[in-house]
Structure formats: C-alpha cells, structure tokens
Short mmCIF file of C-alpha atoms (C1' of nucleotides) in Angstrom, two decimals:
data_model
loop_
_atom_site.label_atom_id
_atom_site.label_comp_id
_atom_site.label_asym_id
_atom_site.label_seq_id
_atom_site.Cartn_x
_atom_site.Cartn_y
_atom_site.Cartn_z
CA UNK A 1 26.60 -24.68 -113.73
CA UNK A 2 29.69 -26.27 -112.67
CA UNK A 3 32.10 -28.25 -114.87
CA UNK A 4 33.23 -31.55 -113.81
CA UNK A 5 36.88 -30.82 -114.52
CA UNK A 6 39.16 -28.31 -114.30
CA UNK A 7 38.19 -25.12 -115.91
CA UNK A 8 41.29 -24.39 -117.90
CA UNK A 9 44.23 -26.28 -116.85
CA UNK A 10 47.25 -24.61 -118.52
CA UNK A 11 49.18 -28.39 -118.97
CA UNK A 12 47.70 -30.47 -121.61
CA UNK A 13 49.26 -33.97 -119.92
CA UNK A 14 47.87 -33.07 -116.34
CA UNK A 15 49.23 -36.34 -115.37
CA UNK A 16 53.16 -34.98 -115.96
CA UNK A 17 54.92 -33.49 -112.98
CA UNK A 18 54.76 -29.51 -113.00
CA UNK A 19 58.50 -28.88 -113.86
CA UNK A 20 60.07 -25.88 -113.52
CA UNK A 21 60.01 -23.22 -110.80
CA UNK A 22 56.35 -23.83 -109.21
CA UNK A 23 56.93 -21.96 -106.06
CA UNK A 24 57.09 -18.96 -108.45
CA UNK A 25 54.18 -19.73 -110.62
CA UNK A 26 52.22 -20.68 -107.60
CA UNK A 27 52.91 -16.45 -106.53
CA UNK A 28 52.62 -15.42 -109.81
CA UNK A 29 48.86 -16.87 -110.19
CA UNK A 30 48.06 -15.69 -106.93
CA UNK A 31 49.07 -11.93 -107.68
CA UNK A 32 46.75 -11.94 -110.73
CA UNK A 33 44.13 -13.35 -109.27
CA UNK A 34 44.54 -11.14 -106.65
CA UNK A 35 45.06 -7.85 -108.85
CA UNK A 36 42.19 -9.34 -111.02
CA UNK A 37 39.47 -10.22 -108.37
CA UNK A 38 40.71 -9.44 -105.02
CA UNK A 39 42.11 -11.54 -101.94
CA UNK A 40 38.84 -12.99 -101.09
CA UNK A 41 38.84 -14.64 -104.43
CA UNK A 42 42.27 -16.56 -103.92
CA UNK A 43 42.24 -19.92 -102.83
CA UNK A 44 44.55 -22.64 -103.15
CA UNK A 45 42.28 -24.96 -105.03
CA UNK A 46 41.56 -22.38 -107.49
CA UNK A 47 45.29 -21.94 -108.00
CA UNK A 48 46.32 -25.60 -108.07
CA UNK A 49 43.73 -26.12 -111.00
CA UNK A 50 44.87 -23.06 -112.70
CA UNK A 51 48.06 -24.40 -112.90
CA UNK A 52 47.47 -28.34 -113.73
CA UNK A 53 48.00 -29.45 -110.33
CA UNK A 54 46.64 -31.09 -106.90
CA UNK A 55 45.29 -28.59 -105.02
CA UNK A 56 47.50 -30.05 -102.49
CA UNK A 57 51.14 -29.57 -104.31
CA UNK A 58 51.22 -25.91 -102.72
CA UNK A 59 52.49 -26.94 -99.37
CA UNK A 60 56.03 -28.60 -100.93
CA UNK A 61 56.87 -24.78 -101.60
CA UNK A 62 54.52 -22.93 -98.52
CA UNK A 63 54.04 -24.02 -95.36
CA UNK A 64 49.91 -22.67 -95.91
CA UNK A 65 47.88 -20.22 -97.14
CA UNK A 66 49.40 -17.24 -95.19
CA UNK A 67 52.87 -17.97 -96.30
CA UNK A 68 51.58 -17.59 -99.96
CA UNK A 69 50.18 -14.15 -98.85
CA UNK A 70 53.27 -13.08 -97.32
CA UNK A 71 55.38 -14.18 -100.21
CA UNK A 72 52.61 -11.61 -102.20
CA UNK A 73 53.54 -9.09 -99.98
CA UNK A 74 56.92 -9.26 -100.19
CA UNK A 75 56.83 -8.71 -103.83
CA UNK A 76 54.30 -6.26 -103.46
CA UNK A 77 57.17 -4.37 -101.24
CA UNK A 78 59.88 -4.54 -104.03
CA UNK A 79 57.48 -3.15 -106.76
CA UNK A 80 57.12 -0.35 -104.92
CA UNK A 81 60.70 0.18 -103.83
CA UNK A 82 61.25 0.29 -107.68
CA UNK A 83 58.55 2.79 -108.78
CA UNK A 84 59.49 5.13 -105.91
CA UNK A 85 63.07 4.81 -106.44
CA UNK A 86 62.44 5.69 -110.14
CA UNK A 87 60.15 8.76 -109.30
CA UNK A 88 62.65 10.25 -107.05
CA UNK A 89 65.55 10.19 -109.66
CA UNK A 90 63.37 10.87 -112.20
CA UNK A 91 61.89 13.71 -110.52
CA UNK A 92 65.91 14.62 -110.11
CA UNK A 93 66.49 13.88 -106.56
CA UNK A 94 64.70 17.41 -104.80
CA UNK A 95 61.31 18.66 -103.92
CA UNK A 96 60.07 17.41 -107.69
CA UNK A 97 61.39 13.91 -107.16
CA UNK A 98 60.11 13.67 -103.96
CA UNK A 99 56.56 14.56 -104.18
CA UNK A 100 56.52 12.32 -107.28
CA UNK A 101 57.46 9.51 -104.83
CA UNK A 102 54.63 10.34 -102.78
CA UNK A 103 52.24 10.59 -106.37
CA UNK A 104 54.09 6.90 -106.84
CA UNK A 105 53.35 5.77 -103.58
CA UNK A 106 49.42 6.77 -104.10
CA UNK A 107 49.29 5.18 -107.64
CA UNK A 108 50.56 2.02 -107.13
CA UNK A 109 48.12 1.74 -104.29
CA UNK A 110 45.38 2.60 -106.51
CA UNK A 111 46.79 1.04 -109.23
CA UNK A 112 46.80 -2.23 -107.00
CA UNK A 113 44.62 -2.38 -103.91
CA UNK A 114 43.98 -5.63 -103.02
CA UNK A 115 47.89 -6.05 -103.33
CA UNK A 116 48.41 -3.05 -101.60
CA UNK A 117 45.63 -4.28 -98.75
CA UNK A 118 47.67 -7.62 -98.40
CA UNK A 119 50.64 -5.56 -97.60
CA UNK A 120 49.65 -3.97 -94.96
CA UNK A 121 46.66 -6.20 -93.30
CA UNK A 122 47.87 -7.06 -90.48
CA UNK A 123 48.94 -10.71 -91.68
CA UNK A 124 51.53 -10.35 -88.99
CA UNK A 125 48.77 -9.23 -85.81
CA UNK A 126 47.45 -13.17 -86.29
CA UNK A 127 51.04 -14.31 -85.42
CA UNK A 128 54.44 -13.90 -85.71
CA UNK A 129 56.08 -10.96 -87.99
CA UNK A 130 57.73 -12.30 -91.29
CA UNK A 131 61.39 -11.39 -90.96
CA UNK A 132 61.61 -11.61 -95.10
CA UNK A 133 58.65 -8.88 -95.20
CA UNK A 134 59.99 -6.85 -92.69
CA UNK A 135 63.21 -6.17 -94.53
CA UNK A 136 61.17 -5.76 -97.85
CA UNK A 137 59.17 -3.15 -95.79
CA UNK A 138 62.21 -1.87 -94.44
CA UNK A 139 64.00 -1.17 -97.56
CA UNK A 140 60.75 0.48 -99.12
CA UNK A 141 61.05 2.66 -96.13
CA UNK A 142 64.66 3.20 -96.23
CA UNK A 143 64.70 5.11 -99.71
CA UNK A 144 62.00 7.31 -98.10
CA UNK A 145 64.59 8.20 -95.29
CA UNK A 146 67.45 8.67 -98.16
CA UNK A 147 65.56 11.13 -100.07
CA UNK A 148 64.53 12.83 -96.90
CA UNK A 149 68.48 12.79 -95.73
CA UNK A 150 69.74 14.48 -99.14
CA UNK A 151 66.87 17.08 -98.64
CA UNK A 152 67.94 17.98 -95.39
CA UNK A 153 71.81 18.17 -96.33
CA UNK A 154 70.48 20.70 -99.46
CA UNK A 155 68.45 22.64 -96.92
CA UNK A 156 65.34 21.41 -98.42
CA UNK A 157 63.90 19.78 -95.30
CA UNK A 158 64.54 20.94 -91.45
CA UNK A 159 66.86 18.85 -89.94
CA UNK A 160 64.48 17.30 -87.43
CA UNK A 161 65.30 13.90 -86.80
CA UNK A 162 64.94 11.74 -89.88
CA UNK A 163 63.66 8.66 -89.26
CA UNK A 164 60.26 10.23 -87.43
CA UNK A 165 60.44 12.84 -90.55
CA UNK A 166 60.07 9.72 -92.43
CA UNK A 167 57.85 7.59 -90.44
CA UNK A 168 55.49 11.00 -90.56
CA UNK A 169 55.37 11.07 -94.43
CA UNK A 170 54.76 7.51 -94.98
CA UNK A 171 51.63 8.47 -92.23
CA UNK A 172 51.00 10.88 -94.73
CA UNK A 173 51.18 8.67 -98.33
CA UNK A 174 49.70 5.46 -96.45
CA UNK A 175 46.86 7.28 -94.89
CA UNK A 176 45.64 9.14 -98.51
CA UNK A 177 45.84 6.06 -100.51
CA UNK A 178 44.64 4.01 -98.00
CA UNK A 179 41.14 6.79 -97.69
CA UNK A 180 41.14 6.13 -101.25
CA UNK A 181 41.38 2.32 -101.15
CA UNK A 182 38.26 2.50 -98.74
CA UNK A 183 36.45 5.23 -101.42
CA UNK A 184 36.02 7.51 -98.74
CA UNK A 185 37.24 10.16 -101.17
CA UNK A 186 35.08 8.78 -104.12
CA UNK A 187 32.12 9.19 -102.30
CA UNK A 188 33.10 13.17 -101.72
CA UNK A 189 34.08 14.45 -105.14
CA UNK A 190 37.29 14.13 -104.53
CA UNK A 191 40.56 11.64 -106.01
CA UNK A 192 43.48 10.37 -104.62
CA UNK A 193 45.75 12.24 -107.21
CA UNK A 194 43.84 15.63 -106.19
CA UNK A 195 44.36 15.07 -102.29
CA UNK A 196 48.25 13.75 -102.66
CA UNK A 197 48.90 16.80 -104.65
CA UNK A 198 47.14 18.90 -101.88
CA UNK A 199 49.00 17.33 -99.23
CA UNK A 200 52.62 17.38 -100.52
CA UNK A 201 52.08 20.97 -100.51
CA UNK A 202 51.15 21.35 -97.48
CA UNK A 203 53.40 19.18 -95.93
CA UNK A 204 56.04 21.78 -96.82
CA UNK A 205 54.38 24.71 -95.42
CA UNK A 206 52.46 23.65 -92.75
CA UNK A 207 48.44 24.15 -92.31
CA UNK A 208 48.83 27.17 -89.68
CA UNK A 209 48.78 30.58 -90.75
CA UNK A 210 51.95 31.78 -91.79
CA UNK B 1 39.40 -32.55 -77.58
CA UNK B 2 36.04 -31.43 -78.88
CA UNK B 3 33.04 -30.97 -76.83
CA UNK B 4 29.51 -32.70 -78.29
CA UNK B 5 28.01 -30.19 -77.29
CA UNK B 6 27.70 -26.08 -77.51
CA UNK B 7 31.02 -25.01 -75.15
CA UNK B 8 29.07 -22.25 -73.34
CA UNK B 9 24.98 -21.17 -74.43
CA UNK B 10 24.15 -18.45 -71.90
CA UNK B 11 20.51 -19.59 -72.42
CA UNK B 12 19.59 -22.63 -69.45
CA UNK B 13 16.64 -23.40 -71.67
CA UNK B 14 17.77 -23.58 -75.24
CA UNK B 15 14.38 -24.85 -76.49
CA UNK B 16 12.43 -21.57 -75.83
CA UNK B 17 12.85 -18.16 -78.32
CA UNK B 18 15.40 -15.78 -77.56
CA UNK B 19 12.74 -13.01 -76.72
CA UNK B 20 14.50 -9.39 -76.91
CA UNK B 21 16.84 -7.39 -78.98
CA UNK B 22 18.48 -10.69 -80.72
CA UNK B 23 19.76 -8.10 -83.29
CA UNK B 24 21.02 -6.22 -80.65
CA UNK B 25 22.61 -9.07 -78.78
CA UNK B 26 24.11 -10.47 -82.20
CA UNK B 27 25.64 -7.16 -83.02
CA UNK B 28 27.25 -6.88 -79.25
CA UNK B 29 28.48 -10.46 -79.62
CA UNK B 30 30.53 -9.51 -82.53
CA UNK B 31 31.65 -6.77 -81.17
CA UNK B 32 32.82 -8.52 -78.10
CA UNK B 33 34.30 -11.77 -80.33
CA UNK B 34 36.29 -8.79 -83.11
CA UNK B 35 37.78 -7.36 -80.05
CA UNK B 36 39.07 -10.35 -78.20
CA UNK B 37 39.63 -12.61 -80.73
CA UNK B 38 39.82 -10.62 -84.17
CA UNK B 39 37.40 -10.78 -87.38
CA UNK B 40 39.11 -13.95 -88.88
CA UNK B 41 37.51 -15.51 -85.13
CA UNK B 42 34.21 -14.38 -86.43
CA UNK B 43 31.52 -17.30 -87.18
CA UNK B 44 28.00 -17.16 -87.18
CA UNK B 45 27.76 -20.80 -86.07
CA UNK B 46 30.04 -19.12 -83.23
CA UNK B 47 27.55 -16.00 -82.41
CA UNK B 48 24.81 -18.43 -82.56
CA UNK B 49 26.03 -20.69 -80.15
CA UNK B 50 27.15 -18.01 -77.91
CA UNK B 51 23.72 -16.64 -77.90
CA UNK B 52 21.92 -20.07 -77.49
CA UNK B 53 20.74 -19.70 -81.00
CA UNK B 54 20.31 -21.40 -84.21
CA UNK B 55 23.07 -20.96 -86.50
CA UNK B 56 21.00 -19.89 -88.80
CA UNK B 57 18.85 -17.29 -86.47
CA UNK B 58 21.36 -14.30 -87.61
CA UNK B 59 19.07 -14.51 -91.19
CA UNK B 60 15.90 -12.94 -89.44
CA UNK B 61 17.57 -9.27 -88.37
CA UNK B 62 20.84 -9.42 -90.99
CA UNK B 63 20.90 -10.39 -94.52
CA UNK B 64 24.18 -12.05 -94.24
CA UNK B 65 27.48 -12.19 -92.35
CA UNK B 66 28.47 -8.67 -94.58
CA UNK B 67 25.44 -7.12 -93.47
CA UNK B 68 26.40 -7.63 -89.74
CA UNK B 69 30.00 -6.43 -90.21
CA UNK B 70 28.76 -3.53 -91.64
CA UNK B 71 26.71 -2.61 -88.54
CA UNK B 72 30.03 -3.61 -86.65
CA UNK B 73 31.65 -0.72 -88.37
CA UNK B 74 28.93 1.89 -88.21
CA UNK B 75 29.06 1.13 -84.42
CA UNK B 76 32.46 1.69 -84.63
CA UNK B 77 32.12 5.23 -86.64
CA UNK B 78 29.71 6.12 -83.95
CA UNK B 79 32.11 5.49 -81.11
CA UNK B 80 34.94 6.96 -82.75
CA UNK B 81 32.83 9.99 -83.42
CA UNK B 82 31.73 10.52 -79.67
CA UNK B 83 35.54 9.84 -77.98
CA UNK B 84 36.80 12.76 -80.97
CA UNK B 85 33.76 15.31 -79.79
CA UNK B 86 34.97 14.44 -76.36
CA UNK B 87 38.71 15.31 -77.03
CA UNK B 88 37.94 18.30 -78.76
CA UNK B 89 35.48 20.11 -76.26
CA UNK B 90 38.07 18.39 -73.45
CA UNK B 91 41.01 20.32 -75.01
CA UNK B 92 38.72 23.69 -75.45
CA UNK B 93 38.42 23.69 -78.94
CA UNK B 94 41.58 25.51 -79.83
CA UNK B 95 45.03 24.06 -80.72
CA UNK B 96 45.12 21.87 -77.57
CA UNK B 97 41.17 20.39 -78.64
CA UNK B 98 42.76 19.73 -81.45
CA UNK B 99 45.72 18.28 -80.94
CA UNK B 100 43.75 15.93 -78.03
CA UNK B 101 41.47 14.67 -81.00
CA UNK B 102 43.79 13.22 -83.43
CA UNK B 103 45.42 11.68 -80.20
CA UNK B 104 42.08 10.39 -79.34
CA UNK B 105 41.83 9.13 -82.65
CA UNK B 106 44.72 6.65 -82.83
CA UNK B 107 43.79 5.60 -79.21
CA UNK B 108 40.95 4.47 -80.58
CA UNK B 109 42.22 2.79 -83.34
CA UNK B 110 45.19 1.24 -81.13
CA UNK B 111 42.60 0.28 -78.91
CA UNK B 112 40.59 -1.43 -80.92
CA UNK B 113 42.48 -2.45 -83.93
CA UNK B 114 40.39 -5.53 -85.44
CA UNK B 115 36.80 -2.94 -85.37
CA UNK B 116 39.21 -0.76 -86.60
CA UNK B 117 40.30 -2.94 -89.69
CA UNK B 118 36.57 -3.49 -90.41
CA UNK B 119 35.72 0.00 -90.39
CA UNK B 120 38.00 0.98 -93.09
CA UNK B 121 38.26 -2.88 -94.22
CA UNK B 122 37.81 -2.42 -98.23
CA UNK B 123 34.28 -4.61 -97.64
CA UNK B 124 32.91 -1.69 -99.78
CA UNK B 125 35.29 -2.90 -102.36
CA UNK B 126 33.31 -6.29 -103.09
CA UNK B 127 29.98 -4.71 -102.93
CA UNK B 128 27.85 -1.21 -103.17
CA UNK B 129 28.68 1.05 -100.31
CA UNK B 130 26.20 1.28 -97.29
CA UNK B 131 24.51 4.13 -97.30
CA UNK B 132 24.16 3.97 -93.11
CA UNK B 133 27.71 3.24 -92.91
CA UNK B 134 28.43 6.29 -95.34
CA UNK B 135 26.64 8.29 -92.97
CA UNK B 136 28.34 7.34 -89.85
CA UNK B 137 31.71 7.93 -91.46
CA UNK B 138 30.24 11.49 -92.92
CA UNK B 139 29.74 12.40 -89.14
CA UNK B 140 32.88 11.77 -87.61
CA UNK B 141 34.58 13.19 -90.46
CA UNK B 142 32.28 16.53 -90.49
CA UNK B 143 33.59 16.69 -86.86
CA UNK B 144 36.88 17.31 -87.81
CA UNK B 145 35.73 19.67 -90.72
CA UNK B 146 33.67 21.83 -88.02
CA UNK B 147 37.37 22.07 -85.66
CA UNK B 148 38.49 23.23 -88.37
CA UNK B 149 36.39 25.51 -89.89
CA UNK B 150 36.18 27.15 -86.39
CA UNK B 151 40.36 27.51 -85.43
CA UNK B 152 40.11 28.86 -89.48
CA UNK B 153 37.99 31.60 -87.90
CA UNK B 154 39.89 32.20 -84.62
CA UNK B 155 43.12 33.05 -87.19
CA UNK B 156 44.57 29.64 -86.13
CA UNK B 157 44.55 27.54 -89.55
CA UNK B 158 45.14 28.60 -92.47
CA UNK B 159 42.16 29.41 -94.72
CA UNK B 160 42.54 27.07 -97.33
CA UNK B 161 39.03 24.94 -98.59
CA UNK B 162 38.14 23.44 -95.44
CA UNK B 163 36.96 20.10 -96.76
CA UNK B 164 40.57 19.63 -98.24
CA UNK B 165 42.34 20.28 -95.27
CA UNK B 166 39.78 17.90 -93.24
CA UNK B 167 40.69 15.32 -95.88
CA UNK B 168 44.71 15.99 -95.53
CA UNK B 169 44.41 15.27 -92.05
CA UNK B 170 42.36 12.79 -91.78
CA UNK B 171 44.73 10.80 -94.10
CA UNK B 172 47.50 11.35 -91.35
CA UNK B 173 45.99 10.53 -88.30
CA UNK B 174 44.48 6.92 -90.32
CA UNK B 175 48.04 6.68 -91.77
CA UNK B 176 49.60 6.71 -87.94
CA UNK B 177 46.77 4.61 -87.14
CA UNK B 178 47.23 1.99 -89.49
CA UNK B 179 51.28 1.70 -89.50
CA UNK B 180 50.53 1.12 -85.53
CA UNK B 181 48.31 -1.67 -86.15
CA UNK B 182 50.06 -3.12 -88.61
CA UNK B 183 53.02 -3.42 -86.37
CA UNK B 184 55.19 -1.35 -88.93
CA UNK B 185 56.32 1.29 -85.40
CA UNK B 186 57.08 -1.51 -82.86
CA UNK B 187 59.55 -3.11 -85.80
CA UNK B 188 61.15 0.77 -85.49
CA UNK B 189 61.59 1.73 -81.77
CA UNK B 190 58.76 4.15 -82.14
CA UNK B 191 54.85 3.87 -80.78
CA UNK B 192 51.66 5.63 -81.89
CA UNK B 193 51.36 7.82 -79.38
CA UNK B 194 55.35 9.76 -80.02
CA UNK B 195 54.17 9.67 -83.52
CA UNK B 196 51.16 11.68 -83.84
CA UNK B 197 52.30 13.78 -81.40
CA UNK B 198 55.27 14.51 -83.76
CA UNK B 199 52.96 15.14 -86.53
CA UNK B 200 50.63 16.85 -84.52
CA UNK B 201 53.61 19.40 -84.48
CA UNK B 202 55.16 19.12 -87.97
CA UNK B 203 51.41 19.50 -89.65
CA UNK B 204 51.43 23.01 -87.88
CA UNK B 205 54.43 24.26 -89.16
CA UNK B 206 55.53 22.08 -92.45
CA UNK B 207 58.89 19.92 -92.93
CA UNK B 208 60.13 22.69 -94.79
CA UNK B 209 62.58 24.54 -93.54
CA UNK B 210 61.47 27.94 -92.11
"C1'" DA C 1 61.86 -35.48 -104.12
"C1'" DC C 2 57.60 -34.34 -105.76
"C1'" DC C 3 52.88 -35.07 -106.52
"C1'" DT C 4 48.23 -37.29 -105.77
"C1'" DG C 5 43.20 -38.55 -103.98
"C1'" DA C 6 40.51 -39.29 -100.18
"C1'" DA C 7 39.18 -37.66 -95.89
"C1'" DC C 8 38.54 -34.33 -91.96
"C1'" DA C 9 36.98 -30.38 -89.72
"C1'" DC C 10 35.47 -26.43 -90.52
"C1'" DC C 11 32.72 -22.44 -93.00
"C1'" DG C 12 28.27 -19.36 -95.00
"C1'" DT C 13 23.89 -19.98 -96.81
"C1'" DT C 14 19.33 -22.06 -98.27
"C1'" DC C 15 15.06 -24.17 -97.39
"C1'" DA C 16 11.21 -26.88 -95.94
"C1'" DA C 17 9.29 -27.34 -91.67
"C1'" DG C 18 7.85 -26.40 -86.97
"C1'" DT C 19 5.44 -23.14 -83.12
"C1'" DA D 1 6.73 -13.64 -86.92
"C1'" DC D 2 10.44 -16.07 -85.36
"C1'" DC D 3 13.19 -20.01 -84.95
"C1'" DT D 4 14.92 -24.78 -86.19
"C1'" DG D 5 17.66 -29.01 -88.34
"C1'" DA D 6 19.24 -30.99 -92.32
"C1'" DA D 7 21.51 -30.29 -96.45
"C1'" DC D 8 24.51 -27.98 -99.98
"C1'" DA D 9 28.52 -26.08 -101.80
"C1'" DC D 10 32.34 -24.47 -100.62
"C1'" DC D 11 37.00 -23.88 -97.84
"C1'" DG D 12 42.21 -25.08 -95.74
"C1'" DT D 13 44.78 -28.83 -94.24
"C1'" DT D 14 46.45 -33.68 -93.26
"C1'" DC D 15 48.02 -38.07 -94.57
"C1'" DA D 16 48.87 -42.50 -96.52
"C1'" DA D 17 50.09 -43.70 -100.90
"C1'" DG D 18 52.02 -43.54 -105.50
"C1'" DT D 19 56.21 -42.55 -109.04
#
DNA sequence: ACCTGAACACCGTTCAAGT
DNA sequence: ACCTGAACACCGTTCAAGT
C-alpha cells in the first residue's frame, strides 16, 4: 500500500533547488497539516516530500522539529491578536465589543484546535521559553488589558488592578475553549458558544446572590 | 555512553514471570516516569525495562500505549476528585469549602502538570472517548455541581441552572490551571496561587462595577 | 549557500514461538 | 495464560558529500 515515491510532490523537476521563501512554505505546510489532521500527524518527512524536497532541507531554516512548532505558534498568536482586535472594534469598543472578543477568543479555538493546542502545550516546560512567542503571547494579551483599561476609564469595569483583571478573563476564555477542545462539554449537551455566552454574563455580575 | 545492557531491572532474576499486578505495576511506572520526567519521556521499551519486562509485555493488560495513558488520566481524575472532596469538607462546605477547592484544584494541577496535560490532553481528539475516563471526569465534576447546588440552597449562590454554573467555573479554575503550566504567569510576575485567589473573589461579585 | 542520500539511534506494534 | 525475541515500519537528527 505504499508508493515508492513521493506521493504528490508539488515541483515537477524535483531535482531543481526549492527557490523562493522555504522557511515560509515549510510553516505554511505544517499549519495545514496541522489544521487538517492534527499535530501528531506532522512530521518533517511528510513535509519535505510535500514540498519537493529532502526531508533533511528543514534544518537550513529550523534548528528541529520544535522550532517549526514554535514558529506555528507564533503565527497562531498573531491570528488571534487580529480576530480579537477586530471583534472589539467591531463590537464598538464597550461591553458588546468585548464579550465578542471573548466569543472570538472561543471560536478560533474551536475553529482551530490542534493550532490552538500547539499554542499553549507547554512546548516551553521541555526547555527554554521562546522569547519570539512570548511577545506574540504578550501582545495577544496586551489588547485584552487595553479593552479592559478603556472599560474601566468609562466605568464599565471596577478599577481593580488591570493586569490580574486581565490575566482572570483570559482564565476565563482559555479555560471554556480549552473544556471544549477536550469535548468535555460535547459529551454534556452543552457548546462552547452556549457556555462563553453564559460566562461573559456572569463575569459582569458575579455568581453570588445579589 | 550507552550501557549493553537494561540501566536498572528491579527484577534479580529476569528469566522468571513477573507474577502480580503487572498492570498495576505498569500503570504506577507511568505514573512515576509522567511525573519526573514528563509524557514525551514515556516509552514502553522504557516501562518494560524498568519493570524487568519484555517490551512487548504491556500488550497482555493494555491494548496499546493510548490505552495506558488513558488509565494514567482516569487515575488522575480519581485523585483530583478525592484532594477537591477533601478541600471542600476541610473548608466546611460553605464559601471557605469552596474557595479551598478550586485552590486545591490548581495545586493539583501545579503539582502535577505532565498527568495534568494528559488528563485534559485532546487524546480523545484522535480517537472515540473512553467511556471509564468519561466517568472519572463526570465525578469530579459532579463534585463541584453538588457544592454548588448546596451553597444555592444555603442563599449563597445564585440560583441560576446549576450544571451551567458548574461548567463556568470549572472553565476558570482549568483556565488558571493551564496558563500556570504553560508558564504564561511566571513570564508576568504573577503565580497560580495569587491568581485563583483573585478570581476566587471577582467570580463572587463580577468585574462589573457595583 | 543550499540541498542531498545514507546512516544512526530511537520509537510503537505485530507475530510466531516458547513455558 | 502469560511472556519472549526478532522483525517491521516508522520517526528525528547527523554528516559527509555534492552543486
């Protein structure tokens, strides 16, 4: 059942040099095939042959596997800064706009979990923290403090201190699409989009009696 | 700088069975090896050796190397489920029992953060759910639903659908959980345990202001 | 500079065979 | 029943060599 060549090499002279930006197509075939059939499936074999080259060219542009991973996660970090950052202006900037950040948040998670799951999977407990993903991270995060800053200034928000106001919510937004990642919600009869709904309400108010 | 032979078989006569729980023993093992070492130090060449056992001796009592991580997690539900009842009836099952369990739950997950990652590790993604495992997870989380249901009638929560509200904060304390392990506090000046105690406060009484 | 093929040291898993 | 060794089909990574 296996072919003795390549299964579908995208160059037709695979003995040419890949020109061109292959550091980027390299990350770009290992987000699809990530999106398409998870992490496990991605190895660098499969993605040299995608691509019409040694499975051996990838370390000229990574230093290994887990470099290619963070570089995934990096992007990962910068598609989400966009659709949250369009969400919250979209939404006009108050309470609308932010709890369609934290519907944003939840369905781009959904949307993308192995993605999602390589973003946060503790790459960085096997060794040393990325500083490139950290700032990605960081500036994902740092929209999430913004919006929760101009709430507080228009008396939206309580003027705790912001940062841990912020750190709580992402809690919040990581923790629901992460249940749903792991279909613990599935398997009660309920969805992500029901329980993010649920809990930007009660976020604001609280869950004691009032 | 490696050895011919096995680095350290507990067993001084390797040629005889290994009469007992070997099940039992394998499962331990990985618990031991996910705790020290992580999952990604997981081999069953490794538990075998450890164990003074075939390689291939795992086959007998697990179907495959999934099939053993799964009982790795439902060992892990049923821990985390014990330490929570603990906290809860410690605390005196009011605010305070409360407040103790969700502490007691990132403690655990701090504590343990690679049996963590495999208890909520997506390996449901790749394949039909475990029905045990389900199970397990079902009981911890109908702890938190009984707390709940119970302040609900002492006039301490609000009496919104109980499952819902067992959901909302479940998703926090996993979401401060998993932003611990995944280093994403340290990087901040912040650790797990100022954090849920900070949303152990602003889940009472909202962001909003008052 | 950039890419290659062969080789190395690992894996999980299968299977015929032993007691 | 329970365990074994050899073998198979994969991996990531290294390295001398090509252009």
């Amino acid at each position: 059942m296996r072919a003795t060549r390549p299964a579908r090499p995208l160059r037709k002279q695979p003995d040419r040099y890949h020109h061109g930006d292959l550091a980027r197509a390299m990350l770009q075939e290992a987000v699809r095939v990530i999106k398409d059939r998870g992490v496990e499936a991605l190895t660098l074999r499969g993605v040299g042959e995608t691509l019409g080259v040694s499975r051996t060219a990838l370390y000229r542009h990574f230093t290994d596997k887990q470099a290619l991973l963070t570089a995934v996660a990096r992007e990962g970090f910068r598609t989400l800064r966009t659709e949250l950052h369009e969400a919250w202006l979209g939404g006009g900037r108050g309470r609308e706009g932010f709890e369609r950040m934290g519907e944003a948040y939840v369905r781009f998670a959904v949307a993308n979990p192995s993605h999602y799951r390589v973003m946060f999977g503790g790459l960085l407990e096997s060794g040393e923290t990325d500083i490139e993903l950290g700032e990605q991270a960081g500036n994902a995060f740092q929209l999430l403090v913004d919006a929760l800053a101009e709430q507080q200034q228009a008396g939206l928000v309580r003027k705790d201190d912001t940062l841990m106001l912020a750190r709580y919510i992402w809690a919040i937004v990581h923790g629901v699409a992460m249940l749903a990642l792991d279909g613990q919600l599935q398997h009660q009869q309920t969805d992500a989009e029901t329980l993010i709904r649920f809990a930007n309400e009660r976020m604001r108010t609280g869950i004691a009696v009032s």
